[in-house]
mmCIF file of C-alpha atoms in Angstrom:
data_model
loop_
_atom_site.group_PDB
_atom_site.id
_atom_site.type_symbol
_atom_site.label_atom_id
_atom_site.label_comp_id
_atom_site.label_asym_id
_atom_site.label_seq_id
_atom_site.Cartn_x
_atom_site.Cartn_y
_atom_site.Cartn_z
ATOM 1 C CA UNK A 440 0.000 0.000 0.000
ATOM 2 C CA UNK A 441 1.321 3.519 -0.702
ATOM 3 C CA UNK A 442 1.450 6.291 1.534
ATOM 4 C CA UNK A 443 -1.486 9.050 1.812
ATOM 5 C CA UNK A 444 -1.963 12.564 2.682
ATOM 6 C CA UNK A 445 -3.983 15.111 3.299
ATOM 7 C CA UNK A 446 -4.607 17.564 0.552
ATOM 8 C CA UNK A 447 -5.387 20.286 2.930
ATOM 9 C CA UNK A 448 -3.045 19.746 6.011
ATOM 10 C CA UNK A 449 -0.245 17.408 5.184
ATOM 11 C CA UNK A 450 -1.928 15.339 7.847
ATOM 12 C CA UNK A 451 -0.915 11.272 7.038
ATOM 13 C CA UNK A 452 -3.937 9.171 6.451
ATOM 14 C CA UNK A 453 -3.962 5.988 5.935
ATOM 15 C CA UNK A 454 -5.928 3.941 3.150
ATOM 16 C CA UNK A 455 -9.136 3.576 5.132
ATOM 17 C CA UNK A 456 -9.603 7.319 6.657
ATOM 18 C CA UNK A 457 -12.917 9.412 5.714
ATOM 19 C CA UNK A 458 -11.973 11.964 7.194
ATOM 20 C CA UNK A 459 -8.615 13.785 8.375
ATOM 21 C CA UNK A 460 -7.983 13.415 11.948
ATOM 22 C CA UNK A 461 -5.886 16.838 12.385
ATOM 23 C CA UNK A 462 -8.239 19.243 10.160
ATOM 24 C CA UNK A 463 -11.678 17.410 9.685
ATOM 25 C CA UNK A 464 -11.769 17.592 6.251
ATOM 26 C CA UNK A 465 -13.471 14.869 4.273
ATOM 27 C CA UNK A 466 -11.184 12.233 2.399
ATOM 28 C CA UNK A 467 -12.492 10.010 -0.362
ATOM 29 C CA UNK A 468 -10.166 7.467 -2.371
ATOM 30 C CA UNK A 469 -10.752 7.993 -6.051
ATOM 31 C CA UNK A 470 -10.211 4.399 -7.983
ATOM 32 C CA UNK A 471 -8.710 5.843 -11.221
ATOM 33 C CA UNK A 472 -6.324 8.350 -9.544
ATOM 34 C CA UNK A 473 -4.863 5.523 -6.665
ATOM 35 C CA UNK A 474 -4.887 8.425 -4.336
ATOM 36 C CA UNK A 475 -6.958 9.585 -0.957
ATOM 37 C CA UNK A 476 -8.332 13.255 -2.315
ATOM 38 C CA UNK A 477 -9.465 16.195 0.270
ATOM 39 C CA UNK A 478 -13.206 17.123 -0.631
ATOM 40 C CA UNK A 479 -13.331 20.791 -0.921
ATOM 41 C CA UNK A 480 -9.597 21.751 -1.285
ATOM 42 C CA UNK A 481 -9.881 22.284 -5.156
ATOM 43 C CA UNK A 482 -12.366 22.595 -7.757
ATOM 44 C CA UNK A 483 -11.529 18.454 -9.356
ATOM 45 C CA UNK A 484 -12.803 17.853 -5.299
ATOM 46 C CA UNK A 485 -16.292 19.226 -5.621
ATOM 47 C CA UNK A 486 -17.364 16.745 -8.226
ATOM 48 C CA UNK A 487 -16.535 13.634 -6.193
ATOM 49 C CA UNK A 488 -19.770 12.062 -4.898
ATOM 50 C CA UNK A 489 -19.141 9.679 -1.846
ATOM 51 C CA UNK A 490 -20.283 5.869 -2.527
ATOM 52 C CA UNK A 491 -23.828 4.967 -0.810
ATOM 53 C CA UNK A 492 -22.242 2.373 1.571
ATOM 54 C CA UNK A 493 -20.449 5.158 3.464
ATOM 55 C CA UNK A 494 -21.608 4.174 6.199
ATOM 56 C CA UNK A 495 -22.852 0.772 6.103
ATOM 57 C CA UNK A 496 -20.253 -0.694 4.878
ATOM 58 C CA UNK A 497 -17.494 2.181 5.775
ATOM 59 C CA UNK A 498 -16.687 2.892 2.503
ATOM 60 C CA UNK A 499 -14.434 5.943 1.530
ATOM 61 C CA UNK A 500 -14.281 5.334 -2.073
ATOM 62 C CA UNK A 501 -15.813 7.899 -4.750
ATOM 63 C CA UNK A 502 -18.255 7.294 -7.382
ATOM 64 C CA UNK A 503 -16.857 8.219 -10.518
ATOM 65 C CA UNK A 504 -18.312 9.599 -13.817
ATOM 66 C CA UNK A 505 -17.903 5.812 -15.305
ATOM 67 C CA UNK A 506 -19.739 4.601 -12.276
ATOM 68 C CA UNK A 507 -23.111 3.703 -12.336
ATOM 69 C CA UNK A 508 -23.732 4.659 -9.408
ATOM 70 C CA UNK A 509 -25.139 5.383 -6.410
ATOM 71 C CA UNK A 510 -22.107 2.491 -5.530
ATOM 72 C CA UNK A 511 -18.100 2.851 -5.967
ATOM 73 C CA UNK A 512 -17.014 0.070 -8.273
ATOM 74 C CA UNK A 513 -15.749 -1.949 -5.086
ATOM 75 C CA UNK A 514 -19.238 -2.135 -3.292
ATOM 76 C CA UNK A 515 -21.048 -2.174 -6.538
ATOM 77 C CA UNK A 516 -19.195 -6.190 -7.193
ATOM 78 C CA UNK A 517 -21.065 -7.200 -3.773
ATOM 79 C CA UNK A 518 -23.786 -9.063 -5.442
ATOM 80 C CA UNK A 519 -25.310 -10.190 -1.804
ATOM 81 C CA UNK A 520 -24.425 -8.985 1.900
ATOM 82 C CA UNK A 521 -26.533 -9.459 5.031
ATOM 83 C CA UNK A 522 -30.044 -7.243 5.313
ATOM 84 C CA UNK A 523 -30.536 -3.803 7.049
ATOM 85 C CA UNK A 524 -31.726 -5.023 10.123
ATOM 86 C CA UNK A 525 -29.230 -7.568 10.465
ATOM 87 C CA UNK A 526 -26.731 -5.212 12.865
ATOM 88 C CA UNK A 527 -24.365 -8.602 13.416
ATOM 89 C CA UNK A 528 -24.004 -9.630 10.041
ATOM 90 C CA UNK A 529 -23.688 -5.630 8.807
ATOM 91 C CA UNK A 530 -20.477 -4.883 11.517
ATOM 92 C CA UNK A 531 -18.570 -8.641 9.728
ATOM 93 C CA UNK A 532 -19.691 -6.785 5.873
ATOM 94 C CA UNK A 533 -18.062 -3.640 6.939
ATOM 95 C CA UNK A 534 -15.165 -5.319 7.851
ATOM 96 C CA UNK A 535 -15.051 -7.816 5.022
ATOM 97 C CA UNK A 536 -15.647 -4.357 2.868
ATOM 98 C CA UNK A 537 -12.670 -3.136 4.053
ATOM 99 C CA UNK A 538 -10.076 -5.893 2.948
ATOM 100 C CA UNK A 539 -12.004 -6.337 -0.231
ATOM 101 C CA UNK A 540 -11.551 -2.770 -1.096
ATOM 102 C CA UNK A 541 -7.380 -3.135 -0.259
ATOM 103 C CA UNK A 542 -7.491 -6.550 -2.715
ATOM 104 C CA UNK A 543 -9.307 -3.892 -5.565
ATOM 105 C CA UNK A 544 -6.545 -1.777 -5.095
ATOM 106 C CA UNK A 545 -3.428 -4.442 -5.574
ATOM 107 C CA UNK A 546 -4.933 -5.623 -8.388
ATOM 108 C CA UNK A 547 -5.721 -2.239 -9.987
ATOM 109 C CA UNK A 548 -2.260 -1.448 -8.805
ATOM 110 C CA UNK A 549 -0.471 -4.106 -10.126
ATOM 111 C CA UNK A 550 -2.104 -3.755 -13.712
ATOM 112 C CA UNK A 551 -4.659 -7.124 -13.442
ATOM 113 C CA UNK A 552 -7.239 -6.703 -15.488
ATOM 114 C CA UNK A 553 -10.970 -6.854 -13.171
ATOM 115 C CA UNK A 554 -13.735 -7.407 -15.072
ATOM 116 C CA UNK A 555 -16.798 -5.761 -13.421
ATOM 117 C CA UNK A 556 -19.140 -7.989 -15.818
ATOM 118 C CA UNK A 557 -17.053 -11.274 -14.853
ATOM 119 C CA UNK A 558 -16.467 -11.108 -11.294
ATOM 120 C CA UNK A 559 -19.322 -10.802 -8.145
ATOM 121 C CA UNK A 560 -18.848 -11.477 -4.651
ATOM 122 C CA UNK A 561 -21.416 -12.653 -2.039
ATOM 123 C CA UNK A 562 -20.553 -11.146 1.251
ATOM 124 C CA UNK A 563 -22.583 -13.652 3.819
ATOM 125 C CA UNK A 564 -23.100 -14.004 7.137
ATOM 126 C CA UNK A 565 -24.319 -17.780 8.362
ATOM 127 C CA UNK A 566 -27.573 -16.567 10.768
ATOM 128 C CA UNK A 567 -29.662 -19.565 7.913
ATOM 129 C CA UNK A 568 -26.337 -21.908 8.068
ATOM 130 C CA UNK A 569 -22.900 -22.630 7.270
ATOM 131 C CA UNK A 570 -20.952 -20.531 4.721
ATOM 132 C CA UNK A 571 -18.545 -21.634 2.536
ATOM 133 C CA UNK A 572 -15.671 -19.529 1.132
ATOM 134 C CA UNK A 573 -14.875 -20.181 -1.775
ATOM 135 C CA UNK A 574 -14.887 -19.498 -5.868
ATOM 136 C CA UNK A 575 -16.876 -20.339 -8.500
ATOM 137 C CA UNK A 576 -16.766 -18.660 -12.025
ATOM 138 C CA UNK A 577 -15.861 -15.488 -11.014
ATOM 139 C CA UNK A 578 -18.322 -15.660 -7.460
ATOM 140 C CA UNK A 579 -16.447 -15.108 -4.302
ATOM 141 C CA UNK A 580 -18.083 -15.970 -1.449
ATOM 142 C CA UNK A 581 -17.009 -15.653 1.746
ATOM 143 C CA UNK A 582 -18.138 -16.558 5.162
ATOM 144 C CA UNK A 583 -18.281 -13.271 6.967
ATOM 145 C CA UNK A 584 -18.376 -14.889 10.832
ATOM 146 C CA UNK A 585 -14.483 -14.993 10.111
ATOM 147 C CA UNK A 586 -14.592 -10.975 10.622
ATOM 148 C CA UNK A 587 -14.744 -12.028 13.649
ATOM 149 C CA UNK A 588 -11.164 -12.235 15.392
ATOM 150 C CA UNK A 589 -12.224 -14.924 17.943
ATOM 151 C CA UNK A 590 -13.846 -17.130 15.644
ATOM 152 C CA UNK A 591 -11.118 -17.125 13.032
ATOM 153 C CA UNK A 592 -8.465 -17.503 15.718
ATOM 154 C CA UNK A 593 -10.381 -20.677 16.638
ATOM 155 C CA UNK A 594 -10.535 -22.215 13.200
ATOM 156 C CA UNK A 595 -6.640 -21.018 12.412
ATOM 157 C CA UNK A 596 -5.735 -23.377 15.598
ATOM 158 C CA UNK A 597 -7.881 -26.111 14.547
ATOM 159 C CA UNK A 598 -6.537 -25.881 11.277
ATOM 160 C CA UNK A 599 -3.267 -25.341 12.469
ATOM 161 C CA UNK A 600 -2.455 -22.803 10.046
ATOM 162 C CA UNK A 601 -0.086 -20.068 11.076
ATOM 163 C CA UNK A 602 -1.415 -17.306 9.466
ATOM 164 C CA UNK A 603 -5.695 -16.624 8.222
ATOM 165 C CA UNK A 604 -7.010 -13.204 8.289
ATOM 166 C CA UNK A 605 -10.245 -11.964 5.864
ATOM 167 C CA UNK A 606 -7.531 -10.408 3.659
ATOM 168 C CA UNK A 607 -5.826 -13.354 3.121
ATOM 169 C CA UNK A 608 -8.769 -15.325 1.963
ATOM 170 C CA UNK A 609 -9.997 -12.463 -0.245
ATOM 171 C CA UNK A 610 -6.266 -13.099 -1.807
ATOM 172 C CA UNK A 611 -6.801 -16.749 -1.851
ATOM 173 C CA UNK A 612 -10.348 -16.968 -3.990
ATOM 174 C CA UNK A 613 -8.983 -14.263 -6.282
ATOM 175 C CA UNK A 614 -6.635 -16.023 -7.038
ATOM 176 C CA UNK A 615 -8.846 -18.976 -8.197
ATOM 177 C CA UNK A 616 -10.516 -16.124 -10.504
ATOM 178 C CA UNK A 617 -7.221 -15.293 -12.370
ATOM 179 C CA UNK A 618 -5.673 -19.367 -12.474
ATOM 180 C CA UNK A 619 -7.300 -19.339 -15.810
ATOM 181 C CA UNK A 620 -7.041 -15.764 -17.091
ATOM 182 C CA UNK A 621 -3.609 -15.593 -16.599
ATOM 183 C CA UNK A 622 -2.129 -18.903 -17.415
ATOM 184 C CA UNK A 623 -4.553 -20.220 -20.514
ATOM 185 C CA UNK A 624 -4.393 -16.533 -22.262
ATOM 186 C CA UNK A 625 -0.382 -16.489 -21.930
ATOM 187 C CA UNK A 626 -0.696 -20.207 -23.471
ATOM 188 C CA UNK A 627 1.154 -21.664 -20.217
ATOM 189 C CA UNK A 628 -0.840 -24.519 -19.157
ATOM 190 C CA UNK A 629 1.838 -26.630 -19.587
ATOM 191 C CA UNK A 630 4.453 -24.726 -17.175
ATOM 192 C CA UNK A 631 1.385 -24.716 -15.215
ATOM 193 C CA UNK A 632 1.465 -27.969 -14.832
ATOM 194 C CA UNK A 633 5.075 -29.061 -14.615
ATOM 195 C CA UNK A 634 5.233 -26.717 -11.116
ATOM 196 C CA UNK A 635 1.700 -27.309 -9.689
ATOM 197 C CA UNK A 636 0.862 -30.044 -11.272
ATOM 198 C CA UNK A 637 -2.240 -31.498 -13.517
ATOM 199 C CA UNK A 638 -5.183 -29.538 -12.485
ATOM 200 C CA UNK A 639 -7.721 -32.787 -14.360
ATOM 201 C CA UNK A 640 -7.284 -35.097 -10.974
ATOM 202 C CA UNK A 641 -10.255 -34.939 -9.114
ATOM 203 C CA UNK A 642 -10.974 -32.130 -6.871
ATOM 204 C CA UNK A 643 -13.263 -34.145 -4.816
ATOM 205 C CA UNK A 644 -11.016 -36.802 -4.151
ATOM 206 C CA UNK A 645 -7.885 -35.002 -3.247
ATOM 207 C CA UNK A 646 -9.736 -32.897 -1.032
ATOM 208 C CA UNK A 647 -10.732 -36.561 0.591
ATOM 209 C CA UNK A 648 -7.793 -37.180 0.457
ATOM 210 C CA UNK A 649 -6.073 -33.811 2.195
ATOM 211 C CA UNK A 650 -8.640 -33.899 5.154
ATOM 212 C CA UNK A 651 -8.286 -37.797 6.017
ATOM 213 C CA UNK A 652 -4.322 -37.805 5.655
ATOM 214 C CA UNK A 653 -3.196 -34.685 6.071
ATOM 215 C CA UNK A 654 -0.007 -33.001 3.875
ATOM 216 C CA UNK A 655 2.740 -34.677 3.495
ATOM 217 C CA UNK A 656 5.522 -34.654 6.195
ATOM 218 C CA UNK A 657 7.969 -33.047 3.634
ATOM 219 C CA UNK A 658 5.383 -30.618 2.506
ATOM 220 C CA UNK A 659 7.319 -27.207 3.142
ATOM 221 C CA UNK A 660 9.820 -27.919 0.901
ATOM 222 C CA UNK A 661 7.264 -27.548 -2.090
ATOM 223 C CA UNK A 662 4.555 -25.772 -1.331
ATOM 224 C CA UNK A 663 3.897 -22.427 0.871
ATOM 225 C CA UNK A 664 1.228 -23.520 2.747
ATOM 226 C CA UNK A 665 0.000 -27.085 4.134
ATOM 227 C CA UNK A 666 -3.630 -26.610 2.042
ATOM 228 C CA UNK A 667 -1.719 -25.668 -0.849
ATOM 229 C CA UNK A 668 -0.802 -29.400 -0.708
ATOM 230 C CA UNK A 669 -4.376 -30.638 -1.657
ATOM 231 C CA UNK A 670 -4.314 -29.898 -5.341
ATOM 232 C CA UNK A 671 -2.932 -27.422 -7.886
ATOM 233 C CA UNK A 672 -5.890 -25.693 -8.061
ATOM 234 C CA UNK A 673 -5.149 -24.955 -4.279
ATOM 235 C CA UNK A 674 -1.525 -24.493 -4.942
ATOM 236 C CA UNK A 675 -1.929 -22.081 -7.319
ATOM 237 C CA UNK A 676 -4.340 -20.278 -4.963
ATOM 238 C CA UNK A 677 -1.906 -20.080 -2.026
ATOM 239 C CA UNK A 678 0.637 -19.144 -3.908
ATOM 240 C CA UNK A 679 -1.122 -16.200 -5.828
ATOM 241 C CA UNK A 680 -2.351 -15.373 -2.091
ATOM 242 C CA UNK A 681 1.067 -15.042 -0.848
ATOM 243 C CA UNK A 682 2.331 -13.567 -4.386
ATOM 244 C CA UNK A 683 -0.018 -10.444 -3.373
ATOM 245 C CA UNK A 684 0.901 -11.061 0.598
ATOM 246 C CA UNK A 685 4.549 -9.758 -0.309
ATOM 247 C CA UNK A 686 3.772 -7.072 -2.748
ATOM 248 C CA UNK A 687 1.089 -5.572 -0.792
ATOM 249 C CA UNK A 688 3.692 -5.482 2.430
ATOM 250 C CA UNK A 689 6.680 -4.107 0.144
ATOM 251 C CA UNK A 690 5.241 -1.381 -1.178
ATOM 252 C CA UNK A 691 3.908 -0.555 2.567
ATOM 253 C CA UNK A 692 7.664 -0.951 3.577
ATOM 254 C CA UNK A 693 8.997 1.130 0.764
ATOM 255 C CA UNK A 694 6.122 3.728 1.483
ATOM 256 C CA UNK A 695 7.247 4.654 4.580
ATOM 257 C CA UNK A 696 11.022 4.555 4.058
ATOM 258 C CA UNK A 697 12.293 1.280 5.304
ATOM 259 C CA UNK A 698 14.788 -0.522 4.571
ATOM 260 C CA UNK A 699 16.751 -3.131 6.009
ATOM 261 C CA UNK A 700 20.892 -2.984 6.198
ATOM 262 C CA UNK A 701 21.455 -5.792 8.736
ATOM 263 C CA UNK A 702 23.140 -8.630 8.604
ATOM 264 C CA UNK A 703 22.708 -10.370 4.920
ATOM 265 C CA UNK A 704 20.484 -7.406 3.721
ATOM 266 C CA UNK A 705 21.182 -5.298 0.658
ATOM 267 C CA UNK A 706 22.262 -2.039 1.290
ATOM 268 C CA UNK A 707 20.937 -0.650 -1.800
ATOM 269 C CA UNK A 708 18.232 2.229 -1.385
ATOM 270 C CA UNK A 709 17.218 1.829 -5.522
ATOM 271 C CA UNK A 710 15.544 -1.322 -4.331
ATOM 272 C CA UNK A 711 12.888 0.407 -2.773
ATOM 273 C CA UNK A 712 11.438 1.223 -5.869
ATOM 274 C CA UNK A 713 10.736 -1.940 -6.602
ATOM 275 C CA UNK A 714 7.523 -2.787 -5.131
ATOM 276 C CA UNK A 715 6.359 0.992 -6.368
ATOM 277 C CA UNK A 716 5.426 -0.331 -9.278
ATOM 278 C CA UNK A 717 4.884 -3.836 -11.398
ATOM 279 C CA UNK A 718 7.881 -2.896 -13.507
ATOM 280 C CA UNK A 719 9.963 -5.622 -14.923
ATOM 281 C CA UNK A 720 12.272 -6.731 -12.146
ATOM 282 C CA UNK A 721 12.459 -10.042 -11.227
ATOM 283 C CA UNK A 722 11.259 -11.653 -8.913
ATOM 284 C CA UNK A 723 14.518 -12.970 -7.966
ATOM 285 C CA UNK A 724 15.418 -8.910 -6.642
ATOM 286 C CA UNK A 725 11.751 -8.688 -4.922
ATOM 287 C CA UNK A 726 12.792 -11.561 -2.533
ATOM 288 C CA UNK A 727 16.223 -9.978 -2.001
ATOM 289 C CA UNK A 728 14.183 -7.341 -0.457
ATOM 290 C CA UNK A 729 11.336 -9.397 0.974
ATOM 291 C CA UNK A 730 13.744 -11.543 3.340
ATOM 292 C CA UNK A 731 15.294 -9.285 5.256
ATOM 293 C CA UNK A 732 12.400 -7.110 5.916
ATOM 294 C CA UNK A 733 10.580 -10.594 7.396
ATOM 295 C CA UNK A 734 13.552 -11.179 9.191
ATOM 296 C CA UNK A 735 13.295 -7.297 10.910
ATOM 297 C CA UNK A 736 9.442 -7.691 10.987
ATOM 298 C CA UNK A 737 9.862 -11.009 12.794
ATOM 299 C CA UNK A 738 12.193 -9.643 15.699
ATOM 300 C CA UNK A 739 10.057 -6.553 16.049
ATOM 301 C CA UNK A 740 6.972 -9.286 16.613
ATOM 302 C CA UNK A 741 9.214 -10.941 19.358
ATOM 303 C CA UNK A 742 10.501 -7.982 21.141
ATOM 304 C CA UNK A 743 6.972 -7.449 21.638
ATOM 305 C CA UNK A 744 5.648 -10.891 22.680
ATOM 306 C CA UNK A 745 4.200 -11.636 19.948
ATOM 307 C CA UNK A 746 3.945 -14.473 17.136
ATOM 308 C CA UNK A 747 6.196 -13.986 14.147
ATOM 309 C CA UNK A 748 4.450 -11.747 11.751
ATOM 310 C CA UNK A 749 5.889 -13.922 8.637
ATOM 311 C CA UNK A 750 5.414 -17.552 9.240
ATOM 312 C CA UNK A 751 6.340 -18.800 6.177
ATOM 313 C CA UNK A 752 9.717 -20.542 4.981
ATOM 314 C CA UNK A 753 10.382 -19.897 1.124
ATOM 315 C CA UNK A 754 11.940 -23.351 -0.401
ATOM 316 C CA UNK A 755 13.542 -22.778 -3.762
ATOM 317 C CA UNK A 756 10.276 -24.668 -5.613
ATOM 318 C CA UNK A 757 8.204 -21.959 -3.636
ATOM 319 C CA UNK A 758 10.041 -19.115 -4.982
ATOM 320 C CA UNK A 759 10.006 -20.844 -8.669
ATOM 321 C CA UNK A 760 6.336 -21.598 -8.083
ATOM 322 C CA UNK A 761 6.481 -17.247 -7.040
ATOM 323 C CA UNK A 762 8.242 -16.358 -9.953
ATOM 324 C CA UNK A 763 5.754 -18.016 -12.510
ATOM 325 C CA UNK A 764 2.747 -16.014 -10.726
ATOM 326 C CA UNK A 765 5.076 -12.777 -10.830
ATOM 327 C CA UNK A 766 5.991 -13.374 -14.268
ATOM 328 C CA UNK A 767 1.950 -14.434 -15.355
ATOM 329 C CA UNK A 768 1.045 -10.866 -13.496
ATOM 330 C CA UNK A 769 3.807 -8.757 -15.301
ATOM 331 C CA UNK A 770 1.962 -9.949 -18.729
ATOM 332 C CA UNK A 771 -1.176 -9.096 -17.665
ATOM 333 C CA UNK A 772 -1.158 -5.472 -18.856
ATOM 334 C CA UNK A 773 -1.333 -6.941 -22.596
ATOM 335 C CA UNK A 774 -4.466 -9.418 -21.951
ATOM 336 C CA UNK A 775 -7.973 -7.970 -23.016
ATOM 337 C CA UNK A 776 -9.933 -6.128 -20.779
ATOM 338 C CA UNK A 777 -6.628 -4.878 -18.386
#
């Protein structure tokens, strides 16, 4: 995520604010500019209309002339969220709302092309019975009682997972939504398949299969995740997921000025420029930077108590399984509809 400020003040705000905490004045995030705008501060401001979920869902994005309107073009995908009067289910949707609208803007970021006619989401909370998250031809759905930090807590240490916030599974289904876009249209089933795998075996039974055995006891030196282990559909999903995990926390890092010099960290500052943009470094210079930054992040997490904020080791087939999604998302600019 890149830095914000106020238009009026100089105040920093970050990507969710509505309104600047040292001056008051309204803040709305305009899609096709990437940037948090000051309502009132100059005459482009006073023809930005604010999205009709302002409130309900806690949306600060604009409606622009291309919009239909009276929704931003991130609340306008939700094709179903809980009712009115359902004040439970409403506070998970504003939440879920929230990392949705940071996935929209990755992806607009990172040049992927998101078809408004192609893609939907259903935003649900289970008050008539389980939800499952998941995709299916271009519908995200996702269980919204995991906006709830207790509740997905529970399920990440059933799971044992080490790491499962909304975000992440936002990441995750999305990335079920490009496996095809990306890899068919650039002709690269086959590399597809030589890293993940053939995607023809049966869902059904290697998701038997995951859930009565397990993953494999060597699984980390392949895949990224444990559930990335149950088929290459999954893979791919995980690693897409983490793909946008690193670029997403980069460009934070670079935002703000850090950088890491430490022990086994590069000491060049033109790095920080990479995440800025999709560009066309490789991947292989993005993890130079990506390391050492976990490795920082990580001792910050301890010297506080807490759990390591990067739980992930990255085993060469990881990183080449990386480098095909990085490579798949650096050709996206050229594929219809980006």
């Amino acid at each position: 995520m890149r830095s914000f400020s106020c238009d009026n003040c100089g105040q920093l705000l970050f990507f969710e604010n509505s309104v600047c905490l040292r001056c008051g004045t309204p803040q709305l995030f305009v899609p096709s500019r990437r940037d948090i705008v000051a309502l009132g501060v100059d005459a482009d401001s006073a023809e930005l209309r604010a999205c009709a979920n302002l409130l309900v869902a806690e949306c600060n994005w604009a409606v622009e002339d291309e919009d239909p309107g009276p929704l931003c073009r991130s609340c306008a995908l939700t094709r179903t969220r809980p009712a009115d009067d359902d004040a439970e289910g409403l506070a998970a949707f504003a939440k879920a709302e929230t990392a949705k609208r940071r996935l929209l803007y990755e992806l607009y970021d990172l040049g992927l092309p998101v078809a408004e006619d192609r893609l939907a989401f259903d935003l649900l909370w289970p008050d008539a019975g389980p939800v499952v998250t998941g995709h299916d031809d271009g519908l995200v759905t996702i269980d919204l009682s995991e906006s709830d930090d207790a509740e997905r807590e529970m399920r990440r240490t059933e799971l044992g997972e080490p790491y499962r916030t909304v975000l992440g599974h936002f990441r995750h289904e999305i990335g079920h939504y490009y496996e095809p876009i990306l890899v068919d249209a650039a002709g690269e089933r086959g590399a597809f398949r030589a890293l993940f795998g053939d995607e023809r075996a049966s869902y059904e039974d290697a998701r038997a299969g995951h859930y009565a055995a397990g993953p494999p006891g060597d699984w980390s030196e392949r895949f990224v995740s444990a559930y990335a282990t149950m088929h290459p559909w999954e893979d791919w999903a995980e690693t897409f997921a983490h793909y946008l995990h690193i670029r997403d926390a980069l460009q934070t890092a670079a935002a703000f000025g850090l950088l890491v010099t430490g022990p086994d960290a590069t000491a060049d500052p033109s790095l920080r420029a990479v995440p800025l943009d999709a560009g066309t470094r490789s991947f292989a210079a993005i993890v130079e930077e990506w390391l050492p930054l976990t490795y920082a992040l990580n001792a910050v997490n301890r010297s506080m108590g807490r759990r390591d904020l990067y739980p992930f080791t990255l085993a060469p087939l990881v990183i080449d399984k990386l480098t095909f999604v990085h490579e798949r998302v650096l050709g996206a600019v050229a594929l219809p509809g980006a």
